[in-house]
N, CA and C of each residue as an Amber inpcrd file, in Angstrom:
protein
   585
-121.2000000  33.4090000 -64.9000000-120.2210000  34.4390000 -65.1430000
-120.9030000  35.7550000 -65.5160000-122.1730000  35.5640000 -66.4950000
-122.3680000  36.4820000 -66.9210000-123.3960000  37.4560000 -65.6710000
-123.8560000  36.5850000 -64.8840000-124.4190000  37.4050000 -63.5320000
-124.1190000  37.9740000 -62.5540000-122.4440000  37.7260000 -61.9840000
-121.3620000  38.2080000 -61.0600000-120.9540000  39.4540000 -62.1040000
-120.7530000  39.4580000 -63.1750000-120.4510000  40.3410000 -63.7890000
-121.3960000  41.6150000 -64.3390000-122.2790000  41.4040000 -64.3560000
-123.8780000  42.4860000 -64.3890000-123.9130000  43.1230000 -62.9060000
-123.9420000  41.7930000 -62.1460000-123.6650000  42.6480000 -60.1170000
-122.8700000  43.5870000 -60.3650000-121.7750000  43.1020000 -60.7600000
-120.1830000  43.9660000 -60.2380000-120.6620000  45.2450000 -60.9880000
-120.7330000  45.1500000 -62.2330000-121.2340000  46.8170000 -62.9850000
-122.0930000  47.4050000 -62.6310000-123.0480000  46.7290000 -61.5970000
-124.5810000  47.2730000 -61.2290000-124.2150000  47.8640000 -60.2500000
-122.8030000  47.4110000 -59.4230000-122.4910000  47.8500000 -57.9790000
-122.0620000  49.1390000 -57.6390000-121.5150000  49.7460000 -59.3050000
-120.8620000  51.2160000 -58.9660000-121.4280000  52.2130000 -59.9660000
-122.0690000  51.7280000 -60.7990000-122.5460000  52.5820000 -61.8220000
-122.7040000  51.9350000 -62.9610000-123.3340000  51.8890000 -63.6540000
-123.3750000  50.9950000 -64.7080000-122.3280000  51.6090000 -65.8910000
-121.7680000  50.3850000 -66.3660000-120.2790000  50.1170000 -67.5620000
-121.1170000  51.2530000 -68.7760000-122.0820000  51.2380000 -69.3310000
-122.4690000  51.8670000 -70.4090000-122.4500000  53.3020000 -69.9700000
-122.8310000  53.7470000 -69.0060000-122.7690000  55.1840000 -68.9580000
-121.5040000  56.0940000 -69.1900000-121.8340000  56.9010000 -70.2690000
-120.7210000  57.6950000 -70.7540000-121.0470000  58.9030000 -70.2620000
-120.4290000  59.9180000 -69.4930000-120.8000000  61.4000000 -69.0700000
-119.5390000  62.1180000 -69.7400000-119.9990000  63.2060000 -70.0280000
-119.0870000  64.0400000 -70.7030000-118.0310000  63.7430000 -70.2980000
-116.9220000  64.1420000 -71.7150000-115.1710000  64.1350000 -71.3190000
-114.6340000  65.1090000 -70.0090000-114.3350000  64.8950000 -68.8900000
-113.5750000  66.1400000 -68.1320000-112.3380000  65.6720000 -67.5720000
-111.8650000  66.4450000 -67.2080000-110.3250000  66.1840000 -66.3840000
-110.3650000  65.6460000 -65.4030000-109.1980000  64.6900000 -65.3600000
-109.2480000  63.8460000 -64.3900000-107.5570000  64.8350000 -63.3640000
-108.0480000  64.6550000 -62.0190000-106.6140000  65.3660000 -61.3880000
-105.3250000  64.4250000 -61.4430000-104.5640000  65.0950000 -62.2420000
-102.9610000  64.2110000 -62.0370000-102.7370000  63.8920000 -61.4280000
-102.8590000  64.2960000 -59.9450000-101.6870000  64.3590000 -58.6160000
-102.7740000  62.7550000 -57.9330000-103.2430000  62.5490000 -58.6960000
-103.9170000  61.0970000 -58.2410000-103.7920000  59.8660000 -59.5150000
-103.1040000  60.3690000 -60.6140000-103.0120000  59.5420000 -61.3230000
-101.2200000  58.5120000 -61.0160000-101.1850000  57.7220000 -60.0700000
 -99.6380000  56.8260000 -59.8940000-100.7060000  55.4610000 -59.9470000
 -99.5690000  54.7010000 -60.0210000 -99.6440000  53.2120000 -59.7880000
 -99.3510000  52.6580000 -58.1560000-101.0810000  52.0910000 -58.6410000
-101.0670000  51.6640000 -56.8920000-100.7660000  50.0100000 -56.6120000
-100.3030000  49.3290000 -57.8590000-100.0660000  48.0480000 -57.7280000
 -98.7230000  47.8300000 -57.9350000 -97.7310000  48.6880000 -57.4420000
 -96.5630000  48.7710000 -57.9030000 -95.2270000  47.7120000 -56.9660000
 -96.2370000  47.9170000 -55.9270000 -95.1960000  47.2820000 -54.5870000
 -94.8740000  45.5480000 -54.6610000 -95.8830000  45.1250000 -55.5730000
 -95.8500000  43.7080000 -55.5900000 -95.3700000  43.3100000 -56.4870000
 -94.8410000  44.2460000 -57.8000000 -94.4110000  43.9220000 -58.8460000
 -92.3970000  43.7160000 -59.2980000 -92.1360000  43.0020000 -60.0480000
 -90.9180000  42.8250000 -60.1850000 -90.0820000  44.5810000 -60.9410000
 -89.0280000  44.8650000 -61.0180000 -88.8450000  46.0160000 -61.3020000
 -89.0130000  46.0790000 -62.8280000 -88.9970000  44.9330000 -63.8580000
 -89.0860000  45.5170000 -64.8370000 -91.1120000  45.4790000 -65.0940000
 -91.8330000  45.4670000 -64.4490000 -93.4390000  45.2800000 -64.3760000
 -94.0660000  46.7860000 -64.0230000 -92.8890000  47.1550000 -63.2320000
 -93.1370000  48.5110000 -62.5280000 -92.7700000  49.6050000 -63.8840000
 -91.5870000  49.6260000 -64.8670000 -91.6710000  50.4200000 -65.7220000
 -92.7410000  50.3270000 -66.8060000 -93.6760000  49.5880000 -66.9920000
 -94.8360000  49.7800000 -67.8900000 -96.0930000  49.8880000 -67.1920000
 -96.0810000  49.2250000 -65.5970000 -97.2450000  49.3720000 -65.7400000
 -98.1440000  51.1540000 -65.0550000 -97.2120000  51.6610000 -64.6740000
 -97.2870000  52.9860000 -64.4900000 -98.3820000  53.4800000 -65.3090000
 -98.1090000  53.4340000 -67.2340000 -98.2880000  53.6830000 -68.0950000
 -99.4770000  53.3420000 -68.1190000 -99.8830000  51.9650000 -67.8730000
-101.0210000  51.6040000 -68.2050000-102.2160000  52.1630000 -67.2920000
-101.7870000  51.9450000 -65.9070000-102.6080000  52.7470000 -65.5000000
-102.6600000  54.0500000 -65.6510000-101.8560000  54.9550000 -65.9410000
-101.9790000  56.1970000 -66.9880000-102.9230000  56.4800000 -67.9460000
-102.6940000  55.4310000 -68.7450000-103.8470000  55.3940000 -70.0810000
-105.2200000  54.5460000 -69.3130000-105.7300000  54.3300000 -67.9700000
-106.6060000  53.9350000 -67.9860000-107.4920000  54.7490000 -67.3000000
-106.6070000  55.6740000 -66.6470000-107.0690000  57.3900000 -65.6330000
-107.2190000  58.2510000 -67.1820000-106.2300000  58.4390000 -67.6030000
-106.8330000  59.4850000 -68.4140000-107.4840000  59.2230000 -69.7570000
-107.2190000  58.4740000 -70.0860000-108.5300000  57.6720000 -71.6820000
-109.4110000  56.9530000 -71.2470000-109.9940000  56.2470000 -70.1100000
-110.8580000  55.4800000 -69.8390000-111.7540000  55.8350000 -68.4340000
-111.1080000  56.5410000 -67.6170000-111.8860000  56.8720000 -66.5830000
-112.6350000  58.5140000 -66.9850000-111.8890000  59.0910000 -67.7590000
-112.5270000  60.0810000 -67.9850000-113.8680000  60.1570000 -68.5140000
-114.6940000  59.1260000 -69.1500000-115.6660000  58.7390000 -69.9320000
-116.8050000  58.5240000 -68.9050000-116.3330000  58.5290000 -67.5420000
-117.2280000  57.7940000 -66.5720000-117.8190000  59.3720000 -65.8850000
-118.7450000  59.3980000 -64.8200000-119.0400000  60.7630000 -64.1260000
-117.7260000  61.0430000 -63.0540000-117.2010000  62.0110000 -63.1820000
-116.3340000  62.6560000 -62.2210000-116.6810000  62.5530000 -60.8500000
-115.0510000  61.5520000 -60.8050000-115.1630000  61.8950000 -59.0420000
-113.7940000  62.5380000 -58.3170000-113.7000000  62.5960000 -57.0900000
-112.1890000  63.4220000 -56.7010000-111.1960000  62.8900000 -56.8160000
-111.3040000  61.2610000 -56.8160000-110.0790000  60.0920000 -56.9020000
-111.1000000  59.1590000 -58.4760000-109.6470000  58.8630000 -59.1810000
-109.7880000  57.9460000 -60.2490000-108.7200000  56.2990000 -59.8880000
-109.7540000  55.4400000 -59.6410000-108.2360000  54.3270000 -59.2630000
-108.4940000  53.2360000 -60.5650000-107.2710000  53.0260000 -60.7470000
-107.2120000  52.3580000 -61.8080000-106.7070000  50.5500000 -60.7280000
-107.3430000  49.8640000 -61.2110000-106.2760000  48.3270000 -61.1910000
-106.6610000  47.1750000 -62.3930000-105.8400000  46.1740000 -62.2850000
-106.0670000  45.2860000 -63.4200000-105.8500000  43.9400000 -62.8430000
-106.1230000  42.7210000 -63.5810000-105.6040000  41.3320000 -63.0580000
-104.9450000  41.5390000 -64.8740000-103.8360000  40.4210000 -64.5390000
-103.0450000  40.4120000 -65.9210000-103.5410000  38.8460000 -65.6500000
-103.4240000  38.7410000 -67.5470000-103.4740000  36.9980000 -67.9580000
-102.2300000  36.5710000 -68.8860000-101.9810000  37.8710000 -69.3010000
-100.5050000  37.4450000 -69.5080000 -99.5380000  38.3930000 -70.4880000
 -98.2140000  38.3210000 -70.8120000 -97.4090000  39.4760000 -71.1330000
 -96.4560000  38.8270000 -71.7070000 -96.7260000  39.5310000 -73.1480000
 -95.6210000  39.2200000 -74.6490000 -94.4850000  40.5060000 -74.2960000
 -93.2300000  40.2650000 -73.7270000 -92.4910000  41.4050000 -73.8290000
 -91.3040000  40.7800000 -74.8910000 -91.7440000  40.1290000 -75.5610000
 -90.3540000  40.2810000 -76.9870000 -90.1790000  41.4500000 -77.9370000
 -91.1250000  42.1300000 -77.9230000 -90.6090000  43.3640000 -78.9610000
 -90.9620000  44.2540000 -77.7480000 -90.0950000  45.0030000 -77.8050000
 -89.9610000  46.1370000 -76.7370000 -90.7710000  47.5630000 -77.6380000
 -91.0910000  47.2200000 -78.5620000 -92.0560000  48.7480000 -79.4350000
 -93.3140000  48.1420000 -79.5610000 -93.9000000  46.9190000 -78.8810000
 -94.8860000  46.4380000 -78.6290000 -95.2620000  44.9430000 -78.0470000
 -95.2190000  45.6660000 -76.8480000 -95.4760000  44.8350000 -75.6600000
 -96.7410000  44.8670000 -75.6700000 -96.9090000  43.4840000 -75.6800000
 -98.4490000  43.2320000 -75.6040000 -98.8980000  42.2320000 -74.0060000
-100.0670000  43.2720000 -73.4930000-100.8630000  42.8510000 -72.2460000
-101.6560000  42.9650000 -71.8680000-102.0150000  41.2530000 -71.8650000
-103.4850000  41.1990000 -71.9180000-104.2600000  40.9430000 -70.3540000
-105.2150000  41.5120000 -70.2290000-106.0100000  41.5820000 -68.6930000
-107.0700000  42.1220000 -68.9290000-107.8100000  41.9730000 -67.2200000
-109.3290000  42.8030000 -67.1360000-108.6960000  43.9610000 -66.1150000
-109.0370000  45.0170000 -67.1040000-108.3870000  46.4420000 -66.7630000
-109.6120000  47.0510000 -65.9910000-109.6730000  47.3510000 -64.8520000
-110.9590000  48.4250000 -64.0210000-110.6470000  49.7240000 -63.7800000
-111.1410000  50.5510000 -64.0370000-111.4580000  52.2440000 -63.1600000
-112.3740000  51.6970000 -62.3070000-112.2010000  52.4820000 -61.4070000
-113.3360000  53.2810000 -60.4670000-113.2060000  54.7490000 -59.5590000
-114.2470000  55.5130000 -59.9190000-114.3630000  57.1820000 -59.6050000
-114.7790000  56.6840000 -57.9170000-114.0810000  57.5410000 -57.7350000
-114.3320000  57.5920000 -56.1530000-114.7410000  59.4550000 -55.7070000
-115.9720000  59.4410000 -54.6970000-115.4860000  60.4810000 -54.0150000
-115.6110000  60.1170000 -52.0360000-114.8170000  61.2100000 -51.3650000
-114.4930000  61.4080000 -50.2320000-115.4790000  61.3180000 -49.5160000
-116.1350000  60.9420000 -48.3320000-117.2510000  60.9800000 -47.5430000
-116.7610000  60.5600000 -46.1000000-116.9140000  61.5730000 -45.2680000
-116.2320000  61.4530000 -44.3510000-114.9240000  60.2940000 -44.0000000
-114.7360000  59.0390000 -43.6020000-113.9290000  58.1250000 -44.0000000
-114.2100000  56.8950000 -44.3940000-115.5600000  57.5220000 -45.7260000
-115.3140000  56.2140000 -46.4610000-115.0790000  57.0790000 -48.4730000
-114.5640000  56.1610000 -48.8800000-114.8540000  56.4220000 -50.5040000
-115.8200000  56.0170000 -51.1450000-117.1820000  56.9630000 -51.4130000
-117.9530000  56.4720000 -52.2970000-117.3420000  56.4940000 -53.5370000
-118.5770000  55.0460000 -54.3060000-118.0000000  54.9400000 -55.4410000
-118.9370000  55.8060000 -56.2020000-118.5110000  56.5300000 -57.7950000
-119.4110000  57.3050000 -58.3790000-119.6260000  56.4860000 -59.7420000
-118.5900000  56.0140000 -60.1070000-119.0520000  55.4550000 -61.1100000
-117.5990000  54.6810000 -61.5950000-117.6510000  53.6130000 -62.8530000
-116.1790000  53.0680000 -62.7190000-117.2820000  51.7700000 -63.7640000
-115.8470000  50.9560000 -64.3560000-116.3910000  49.8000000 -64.9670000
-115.3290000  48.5920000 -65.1990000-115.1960000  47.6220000 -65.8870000
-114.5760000  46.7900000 -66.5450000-114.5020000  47.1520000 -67.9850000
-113.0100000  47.2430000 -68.2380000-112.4310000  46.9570000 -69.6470000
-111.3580000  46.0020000 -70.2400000-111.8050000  44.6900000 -70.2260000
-110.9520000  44.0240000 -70.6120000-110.3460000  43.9450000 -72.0930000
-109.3760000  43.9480000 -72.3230000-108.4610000  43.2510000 -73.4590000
-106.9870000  42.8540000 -73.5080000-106.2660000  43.8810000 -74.8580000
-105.1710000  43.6980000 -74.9470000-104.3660000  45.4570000 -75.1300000
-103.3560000  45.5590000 -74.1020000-102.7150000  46.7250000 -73.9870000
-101.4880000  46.4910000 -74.9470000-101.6360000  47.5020000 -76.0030000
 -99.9300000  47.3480000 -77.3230000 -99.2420000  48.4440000 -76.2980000
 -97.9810000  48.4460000 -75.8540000 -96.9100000  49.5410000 -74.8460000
 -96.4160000  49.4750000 -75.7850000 -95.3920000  50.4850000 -75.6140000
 -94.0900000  50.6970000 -76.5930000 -92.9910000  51.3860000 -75.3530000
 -91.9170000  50.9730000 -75.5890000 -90.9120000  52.1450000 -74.6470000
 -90.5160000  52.6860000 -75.5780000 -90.7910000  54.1050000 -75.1880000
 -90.1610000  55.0790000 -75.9110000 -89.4880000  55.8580000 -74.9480000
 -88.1250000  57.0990000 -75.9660000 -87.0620000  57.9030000 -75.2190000
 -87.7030000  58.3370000 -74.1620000 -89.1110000  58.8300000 -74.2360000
 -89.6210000  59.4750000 -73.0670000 -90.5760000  58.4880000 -71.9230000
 -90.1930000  57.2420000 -71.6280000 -90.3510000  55.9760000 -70.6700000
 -91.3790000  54.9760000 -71.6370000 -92.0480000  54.5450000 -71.1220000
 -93.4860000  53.3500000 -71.2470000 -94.9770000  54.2440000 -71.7840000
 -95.4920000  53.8750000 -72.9170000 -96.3750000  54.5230000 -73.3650000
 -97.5030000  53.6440000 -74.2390000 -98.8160000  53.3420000 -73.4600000
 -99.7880000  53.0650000 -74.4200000-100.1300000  53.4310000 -75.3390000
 -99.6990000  52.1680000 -77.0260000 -99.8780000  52.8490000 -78.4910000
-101.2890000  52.8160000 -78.9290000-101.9090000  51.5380000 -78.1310000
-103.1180000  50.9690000 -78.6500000-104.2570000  50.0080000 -77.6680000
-105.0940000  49.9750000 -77.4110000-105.8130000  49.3330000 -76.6700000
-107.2570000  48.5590000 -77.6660000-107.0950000  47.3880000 -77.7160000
-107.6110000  46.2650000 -78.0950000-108.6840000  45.8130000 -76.9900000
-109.8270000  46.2260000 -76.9750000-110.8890000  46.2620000 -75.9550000
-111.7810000  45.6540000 -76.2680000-112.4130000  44.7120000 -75.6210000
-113.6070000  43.4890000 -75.2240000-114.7250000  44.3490000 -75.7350000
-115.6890000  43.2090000 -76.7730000-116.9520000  44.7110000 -76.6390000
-118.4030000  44.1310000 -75.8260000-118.6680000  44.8820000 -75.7070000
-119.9700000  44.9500000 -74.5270000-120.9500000  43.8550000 -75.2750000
-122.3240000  43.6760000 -74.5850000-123.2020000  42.6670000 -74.7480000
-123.3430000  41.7260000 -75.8210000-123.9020000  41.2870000 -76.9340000
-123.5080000  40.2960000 -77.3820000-122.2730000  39.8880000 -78.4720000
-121.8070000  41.2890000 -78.2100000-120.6370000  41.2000000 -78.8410000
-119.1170000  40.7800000 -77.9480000-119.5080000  40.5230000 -76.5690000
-118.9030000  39.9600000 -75.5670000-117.8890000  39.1040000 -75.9770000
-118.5210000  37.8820000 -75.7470000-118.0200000  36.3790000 -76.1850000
-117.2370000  36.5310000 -77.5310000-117.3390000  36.9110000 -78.4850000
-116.6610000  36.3330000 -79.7450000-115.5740000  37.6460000 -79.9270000
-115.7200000  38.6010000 -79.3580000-114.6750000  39.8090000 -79.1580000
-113.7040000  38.9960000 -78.1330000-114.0750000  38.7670000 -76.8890000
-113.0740000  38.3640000 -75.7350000-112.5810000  37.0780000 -76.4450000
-113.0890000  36.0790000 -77.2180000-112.1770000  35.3440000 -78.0510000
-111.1730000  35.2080000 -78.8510000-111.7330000  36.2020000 -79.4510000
-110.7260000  36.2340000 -80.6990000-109.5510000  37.5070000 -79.9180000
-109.4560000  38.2840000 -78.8410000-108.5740000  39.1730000 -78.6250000
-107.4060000  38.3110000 -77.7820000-108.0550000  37.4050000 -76.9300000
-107.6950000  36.8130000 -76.0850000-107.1150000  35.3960000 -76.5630000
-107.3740000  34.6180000 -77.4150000-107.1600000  33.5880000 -78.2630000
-107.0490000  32.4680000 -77.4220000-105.8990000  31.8140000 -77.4760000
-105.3740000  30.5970000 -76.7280000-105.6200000  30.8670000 -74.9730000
-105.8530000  32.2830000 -74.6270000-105.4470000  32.8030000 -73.2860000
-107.3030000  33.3220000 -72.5080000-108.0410000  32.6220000 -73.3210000
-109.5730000  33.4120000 -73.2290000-109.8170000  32.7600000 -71.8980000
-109.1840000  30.9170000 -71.8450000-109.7210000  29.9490000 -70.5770000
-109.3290000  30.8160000 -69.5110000-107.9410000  31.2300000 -69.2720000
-107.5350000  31.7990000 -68.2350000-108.3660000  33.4330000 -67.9440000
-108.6000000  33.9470000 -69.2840000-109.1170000  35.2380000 -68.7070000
-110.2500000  34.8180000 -68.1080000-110.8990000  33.9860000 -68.6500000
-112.9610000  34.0900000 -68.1620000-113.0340000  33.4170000 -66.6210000
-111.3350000  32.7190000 -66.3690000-111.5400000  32.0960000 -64.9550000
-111.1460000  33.8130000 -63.7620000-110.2450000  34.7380000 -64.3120000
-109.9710000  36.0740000 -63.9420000-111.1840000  36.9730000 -63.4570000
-111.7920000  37.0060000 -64.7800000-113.1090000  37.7080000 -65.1210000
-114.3820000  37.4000000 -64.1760000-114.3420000  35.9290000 -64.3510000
-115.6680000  35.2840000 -63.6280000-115.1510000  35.7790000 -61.8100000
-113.9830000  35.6930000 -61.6180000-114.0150000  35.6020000 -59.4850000
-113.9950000  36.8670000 -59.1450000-115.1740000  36.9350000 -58.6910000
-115.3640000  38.4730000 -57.8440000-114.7040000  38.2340000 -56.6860000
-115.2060000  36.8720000 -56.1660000-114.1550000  37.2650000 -54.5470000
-112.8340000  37.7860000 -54.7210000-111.9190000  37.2600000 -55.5520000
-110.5610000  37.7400000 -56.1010000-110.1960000  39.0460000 -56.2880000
-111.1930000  39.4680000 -56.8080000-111.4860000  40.8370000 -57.8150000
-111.3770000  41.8670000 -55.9510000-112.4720000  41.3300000 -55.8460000
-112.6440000  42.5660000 -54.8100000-111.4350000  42.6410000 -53.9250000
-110.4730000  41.4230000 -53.7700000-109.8540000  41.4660000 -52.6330000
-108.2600000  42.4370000 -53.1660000-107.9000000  42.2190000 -54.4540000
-107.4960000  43.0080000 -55.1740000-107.7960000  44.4530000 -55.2560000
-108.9640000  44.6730000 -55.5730000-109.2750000  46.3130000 -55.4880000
-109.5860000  46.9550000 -54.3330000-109.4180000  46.0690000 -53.3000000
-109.6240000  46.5860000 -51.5790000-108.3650000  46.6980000 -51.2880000
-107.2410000  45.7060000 -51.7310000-106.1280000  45.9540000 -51.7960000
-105.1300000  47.7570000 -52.2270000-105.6770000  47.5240000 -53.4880000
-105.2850000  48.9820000 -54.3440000-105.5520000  49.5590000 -53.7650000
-107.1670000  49.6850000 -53.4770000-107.0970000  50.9000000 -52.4200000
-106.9510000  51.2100000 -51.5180000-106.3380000  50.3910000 -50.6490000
-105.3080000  50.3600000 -49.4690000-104.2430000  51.2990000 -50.0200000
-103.0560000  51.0560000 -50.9030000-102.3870000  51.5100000 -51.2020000
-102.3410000  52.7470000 -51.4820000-103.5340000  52.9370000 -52.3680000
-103.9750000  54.7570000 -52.8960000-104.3190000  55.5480000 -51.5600000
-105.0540000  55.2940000 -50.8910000-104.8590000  55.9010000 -49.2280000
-103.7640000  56.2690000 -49.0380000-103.0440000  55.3660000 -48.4010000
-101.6450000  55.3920000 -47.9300000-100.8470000  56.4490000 -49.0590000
-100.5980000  56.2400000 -49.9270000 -99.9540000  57.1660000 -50.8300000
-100.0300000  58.3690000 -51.0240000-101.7260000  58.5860000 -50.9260000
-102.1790000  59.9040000 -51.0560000-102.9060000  60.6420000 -49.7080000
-102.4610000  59.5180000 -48.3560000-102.2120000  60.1160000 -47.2390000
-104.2260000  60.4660000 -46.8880000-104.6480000  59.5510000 -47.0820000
-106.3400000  59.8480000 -46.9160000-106.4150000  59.5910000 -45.9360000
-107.4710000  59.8050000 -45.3990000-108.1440000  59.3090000 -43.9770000
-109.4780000  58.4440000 -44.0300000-109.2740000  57.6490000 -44.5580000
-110.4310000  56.6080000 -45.1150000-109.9750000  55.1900000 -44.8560000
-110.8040000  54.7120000 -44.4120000-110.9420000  53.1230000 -44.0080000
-111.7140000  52.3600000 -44.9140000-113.0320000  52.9020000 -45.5570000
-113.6460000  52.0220000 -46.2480000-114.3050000  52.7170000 -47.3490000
-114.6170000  51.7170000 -48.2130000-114.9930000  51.7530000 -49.7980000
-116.5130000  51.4090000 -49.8960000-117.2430000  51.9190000 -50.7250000
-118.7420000  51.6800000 -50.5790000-119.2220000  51.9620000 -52.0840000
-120.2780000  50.8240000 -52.2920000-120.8380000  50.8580000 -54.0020000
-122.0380000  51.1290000 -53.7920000-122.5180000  52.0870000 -54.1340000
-123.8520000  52.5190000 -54.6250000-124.7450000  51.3460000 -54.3280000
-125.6770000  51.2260000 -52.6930000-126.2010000  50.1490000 -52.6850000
-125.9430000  49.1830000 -52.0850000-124.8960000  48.9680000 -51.6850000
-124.0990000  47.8790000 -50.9550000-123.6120000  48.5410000 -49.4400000
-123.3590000  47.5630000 -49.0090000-122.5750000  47.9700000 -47.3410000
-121.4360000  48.7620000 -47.8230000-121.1940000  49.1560000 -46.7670000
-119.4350000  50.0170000 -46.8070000-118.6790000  48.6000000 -46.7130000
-116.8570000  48.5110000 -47.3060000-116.5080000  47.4160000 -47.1800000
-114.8920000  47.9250000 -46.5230000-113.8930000  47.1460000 -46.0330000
-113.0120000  47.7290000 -44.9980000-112.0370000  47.5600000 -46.4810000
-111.1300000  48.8640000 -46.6950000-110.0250000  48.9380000 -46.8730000
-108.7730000  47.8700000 -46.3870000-108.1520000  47.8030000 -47.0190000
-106.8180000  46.6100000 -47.0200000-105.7420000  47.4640000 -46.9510000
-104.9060000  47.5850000 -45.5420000-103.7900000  48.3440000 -45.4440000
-102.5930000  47.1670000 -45.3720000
């Protein structure tokens, strides 16, 4: 697990690199996993990927597209002023290259997302985040609790992973009307977009 997961961060930029705070462009911040979701999944998770473009991708080096996706492991919606959801949350900075998207940089953040609906829609209060190297394991435990088996089986499948975020970015194309077919990591082949 812990070597598919060093690849995957090695593949776009490495998870530790922090580059200055800058703006990320709005008009690219929507939810690109929206189409598969039930309608009440679609009013929060907007949000989350919200708070993962603009509090979490911003930390990474700037690129022209910020895509956010996640795998969920699972979702407490009994209190509606804190909905709790837990997953492995990803950015990745993309820029334009003729029709492919390089990647610039991007990582894994897994934990637990606190939402709240408030008058003004779905809003991340708090983010409960996995911590990096050997503080890994006993962080993703204790955040994750009874639900850690299912995350580390999430966490551990890259084939999954990728087919998911080839997915998304199928969608973010299409949405934002690109002319791009394929996705490429620093190092790796170009890989085909999922329309």
């Amino acid at each position: 697990m812990f070597v598919a997961a060093l690849l995957t961060f090695a593949a776009c930029g490495n998870k530790q690199e922090v580059a200055p705070a800058t703006e990320v462009n709005d008009t690219n911040n929507v939810s690109e996993q929206e189409n598969n979701m039930s309608e009440q999944e679609i009013t929060y998770f907007p949000a989350i990927d919200r708070y993962l473009v603009d509090e979490i991708g911003k930390h990474y080096s700037k690129g022209e597209h910020c895509v956010p996706f996640h795998h969920i492991v699972a979702v407490d919606e009994r209190n509606a002023e804190d909905i709790l959801i837990w997953g492995d949350f990803w950015v990745f900075n993309y820029n334009q290259v003729g029709d492919t998207l390089k990647c610039v940089s991007g990582g894994s953040h897994p934990g637990l997302m606190h939402v709240a609906q408030t008058e003004n829609g779905f809003e991340v209060k708090a983010f409960e985040q996995v911590e990096d190297g050997s503080n890994f394991l006993p962080t993703a435990k204790k955040i994750f609790g009874d639900k850690y088996d299912a995350f580390q089986a999430i966490n551990s499948d890259e084939k999954n992973r990728e087919i998911l975020r080839a997915e998304v970015l199928g969608n973010y194309v299409k949405n934002h009307g690109l002319s791009v077919t394929l996705y490429q990591d620093y190092g790796w082949p170009a890989k085909k977009i999922q329309r």
